[in-house]
Amino acid sequence: KGYRTAICGALLPAGRDDLNNCTELTKLMESLVRESPPTGNIVPKWDLSFVLWSLTEAPFEPIRTTSLKFLTWKTLVLLLLASGARRSEVHAVDWKTVEHGDSWTHVVLHPVIGFVHKTQRSRGVAKKPKVITIPALQPLCTQGLEAEKTLCPVRALKVYLSRTQLLRAKEQRTLFVSYDQSRHRHKAVHKNTLSGWVRKTIMYCYEHATERSAALVSARAHDLRGMATTLAFEGSAEMEDILRAGSW
């Protein structure tokens, strides 16, 4: 406000002192923002390789005997990373319509009926619901890569669906449910909860390995989206496929 007041004298017509309704001042401030837009954290403050390495160890493995909490965290992180999708898109996956190939060589994830992703809302464009296809990692891992096989998102999703099938309410369609049975009885969770789970996963990996956890207060679920698409771009993925996966 002090900055606006300081420059207002040169812009306001004589006899006017209304800062809130000054068109000239508003246009000036908008131009300043365009010339020097605010910048965020382009590079995440956490190490993806370290977090993935942590997901191959206890308590995230063995995956069939770990707690539902750690199974949920691991499945969410791997799905976000493998798909490059927004948290809202993964949150909206309809678990009853999940398709998979023979021997679970891949999965096809469909959103619940009526879901509209962020790009469609901002553009006001009606499109077909976005379908997410994720290949299994295990068939691609050669001998000696047993640890890497535990990072397969299809494997994690298969176990998660099996563990939660009988815990869901009949009317509940979205993929993830609460793992706190004492308070929520495995009800569906809000998409913001998914962001919290990602942060908790990253914090847990660091807190139980080093003292660097204090630097992770800004860890975001959205970081996985950027990492996934960047890795795909640096690999063999076509630009059109990357843009389609990111709804760009």
C-alpha positions as a printed Julia matrix, in Angstrom:
248×3 Matrix{Float64}:
   0.0     0.0     0.0
   2.87    2.37    0.77
   4.33    1.72   -2.66
   0.99    2.46   -4.31
   0.66    5.68   -2.35
   4.18    6.81   -3.28
   3.58    6.57   -7.03
  -0.06    7.61   -6.96
   0.65   11.33   -6.96
   2.01   11.24  -10.49
  -0.94    9.26  -11.83
  -4.07   10.53  -10.11
  -5.86   13.44  -11.76
  -6.03   16.58   -9.7
  -8.58   16.4    -6.94
  -8.74   12.61   -6.82
  -7.48   10.55   -3.89
  -9.26    7.22   -4.43
  -6.51    4.64   -4.8
  -8.77    1.6    -5.11
 -10.59    2.88   -8.19
  -7.62    4.39  -10.01
  -7.53    2.75  -13.47
  -4.12    4.17  -14.31
  -2.57    2.81  -11.14
  -4.16   -0.62  -11.65
  -2.76   -0.87  -15.19
   0.68    0.15  -13.95
   0.73   -2.52  -11.25
  -0.43   -5.15  -13.75
   2.38   -4.21  -16.14
   4.94   -4.48  -13.34
   3.75   -7.99  -12.54
   3.98   -9.0   -16.2
   7.52   -7.64  -16.5
   8.71   -9.23  -13.26
   6.42  -12.2   -12.54
   6.78  -13.94   -9.19
   8.97  -17.03   -9.3
   8.46  -20.25   -7.43
  10.74  -23.12   -6.52
  11.63  -24.53   -9.93
  13.91  -27.21   -8.49
  12.37  -29.25   -5.62
  14.25  -29.18   -2.34
  14.29  -32.95   -2.03
  16.05  -35.78   -3.81
  13.81  -38.07   -5.88
  16.41  -40.84   -6.07
  16.73  -40.89   -2.29
  12.96  -41.08   -1.78
  12.59  -43.87   -4.33
  15.43  -45.77   -2.69
  13.64  -45.41    0.64
  10.44  -46.85   -0.87
  12.29  -50.09   -1.63
  13.1   -50.65    2.05
  11.16  -51.18    5.26
   8.58  -50.1     6.3
   7.34  -49.82    2.71
   8.44  -53.37    1.96
   7.47  -56.2     2.01
   4.47  -54.59    0.36
   1.99  -57.36    1.16
   2.59  -57.2     4.88
   3.26  -53.5     5.44
   0.63  -51.35    7.12
  -2.14  -49.8     5.04
  -0.67  -46.35    5.71
   2.71  -47.09    4.15
   1.06  -49.03    1.32
  -1.16  -46.02    0.6
   1.76  -43.58    0.62
   3.86  -45.71   -1.68
   1.06  -46.4    -4.15
   0.17  -42.71   -4.38
   3.74  -41.53   -4.97
   4.41  -44.16   -7.63
   1.15  -43.44   -9.46
   1.81  -39.7    -9.5
   5.34  -40.23  -10.74
   4.41  -42.81  -13.37
   1.48  -40.84  -14.78
   2.65  -37.23  -14.53
  -0.96  -36.45  -13.63
  -2.25  -33.85  -11.21
  -3.29  -34.95   -7.75
  -6.92  -34.21   -8.68
  -6.71  -36.6   -11.63
  -5.31  -39.44   -9.52
  -7.8   -38.63   -6.78
 -10.67  -38.96   -9.29
  -9.68  -42.43  -10.53
 -12.67  -44.78  -10.38
 -11.39  -47.92   -8.69
 -14.3   -49.99  -10.0
 -13.33  -49.37  -13.62
  -9.59  -50.04  -13.34
  -8.51  -52.19  -16.29
  -5.4   -54.33  -16.38
  -3.69  -56.55  -18.91
  -2.98  -60.24  -18.57
  -0.7   -60.8   -15.58
  -1.07  -57.07  -14.82
   1.32  -55.94  -17.54
  -0.36  -52.53  -17.46
  -3.3   -50.67  -15.95
  -5.8   -48.26  -17.47
  -7.31  -45.75  -15.06
 -10.61  -44.0   -15.78
 -11.96  -41.0   -13.85
 -15.28  -41.04  -12.03
 -18.26  -39.82  -14.02
 -18.51  -36.04  -14.07
 -14.86  -35.31  -13.28
 -13.47  -32.24  -15.07
  -9.73  -31.64  -14.83
  -8.12  -28.27  -14.28
  -7.35  -27.5   -17.92
 -10.93  -28.1   -18.97
 -12.25  -25.81  -16.24
  -9.9   -22.96  -17.13
 -10.6   -23.19  -20.85
 -14.26  -24.06  -20.62
 -13.74  -26.84  -23.15
 -15.64  -30.11  -22.97
 -13.45  -33.09  -23.83
 -13.52  -36.82  -23.39
 -12.49  -37.9   -19.88
  -8.75  -38.33  -19.64
  -7.63  -41.96  -19.37
  -4.32  -42.81  -17.71
  -2.38  -45.83  -18.96
   0.59  -47.07  -16.92
   2.8   -50.01  -17.99
   4.21  -52.37  -15.39
   7.84  -51.83  -14.44
   8.61  -55.4   -13.41
   8.81  -56.92  -16.93
  11.36  -54.25  -17.87
  13.71  -54.99  -14.98
  16.43  -57.46  -15.88
  18.12  -59.85  -13.51
  19.85  -58.12  -10.64
  17.33  -55.29  -10.41
  15.14  -56.8    -7.69
  15.02  -53.54   -5.74
  13.83  -51.62   -8.78
  10.99  -54.11   -9.26
   9.54  -53.0    -5.94
   9.01  -49.53   -7.45
   6.5   -50.82  -10.0
   3.33  -48.68   -9.75
   1.18  -51.47  -11.22
   2.39  -53.88   -8.54
   1.62  -51.36   -5.8
  -1.83  -50.59   -7.21
  -2.69  -54.29   -7.49
  -1.87  -54.86   -3.83
  -3.64  -51.66   -2.76
  -6.86  -52.59   -4.56
  -6.77  -56.05   -3.01
  -6.17  -54.7     0.51
  -8.9   -52.04    0.33
 -11.62  -53.84   -1.63
 -13.56  -54.94    1.46
 -12.92  -51.71    3.36
 -14.79  -49.39    1.02
 -18.35  -48.14    1.31
 -20.6   -49.41   -1.47
 -21.17  -45.95   -2.91
 -17.49  -44.95   -2.72
 -15.87  -44.82   -6.18
 -12.64  -42.82   -5.93
  -9.41  -44.77   -5.64
  -7.92  -43.73   -2.3
  -9.55  -44.17    1.09
  -8.53  -43.16    4.58
  -6.23  -45.58    6.34
  -7.3   -44.32    9.79
 -10.07  -46.78   10.56
 -10.57  -45.55   14.13
 -11.85  -42.13   13.03
 -12.86  -42.29    9.36
 -13.75  -45.93    8.8
 -11.9   -45.92    5.5
 -14.05  -43.25    3.9
 -13.05  -41.48    0.71
 -10.57  -38.66    1.2
 -10.34  -35.14   -0.2
  -7.79  -34.39   -2.92
  -5.93  -32.1    -0.49
  -5.31  -35.16    1.67
  -3.3   -36.67   -1.17
  -0.95  -33.69   -1.1
  -0.51  -34.18    2.62
   0.31  -37.85    2.11
   3.0   -37.01   -0.43
   4.6   -34.52    1.98
   4.41  -37.04    4.81
   6.05  -39.7     2.65
   8.96  -37.44    1.75
   9.35  -36.2     5.32
   9.27  -39.75    6.65
  11.98  -40.9     4.26
  14.27  -38.1     5.4
  13.42  -38.1     9.08
  14.28  -41.75    9.4
  17.55  -41.46    7.52
  19.16  -38.05    8.08
  18.68  -34.74    9.88
  17.81  -32.9     6.64
  14.06  -33.17    7.18
  13.84  -29.52    8.23
  14.58  -28.49    4.65
  11.48  -30.29    3.37
   8.78  -27.99    4.68
   8.04  -26.91    1.11
   7.72  -30.4    -0.37
   4.69  -30.52   -2.67
   2.74  -33.21   -4.48
   2.98  -31.05   -7.61
   6.77  -31.59   -7.65
   6.21  -35.2    -8.73
   4.28  -34.01  -11.77
   7.19  -31.87  -12.93
   9.73  -34.61  -12.28
   7.69  -37.22  -14.13
   7.3   -35.14  -17.27
  10.94  -33.99  -17.18
  12.21  -37.57  -16.97
   9.89  -38.56  -19.81
  11.18  -35.68  -21.94
  14.79  -36.66  -21.3
  13.95  -40.25  -22.23
  12.29  -41.55  -25.37
   8.79  -40.15  -24.9
   7.33  -38.05  -27.69
   6.47  -34.44  -26.91
   2.84  -34.97  -27.93
   2.54  -37.84  -25.44
   4.05  -35.71  -22.68
   1.69  -32.83  -23.38
  -1.26  -35.22  -23.43
  -0.23  -36.81  -20.13
   0.08  -33.4   -18.5
  -3.21  -32.11  -19.96
  -1.25  -29.28  -21.58
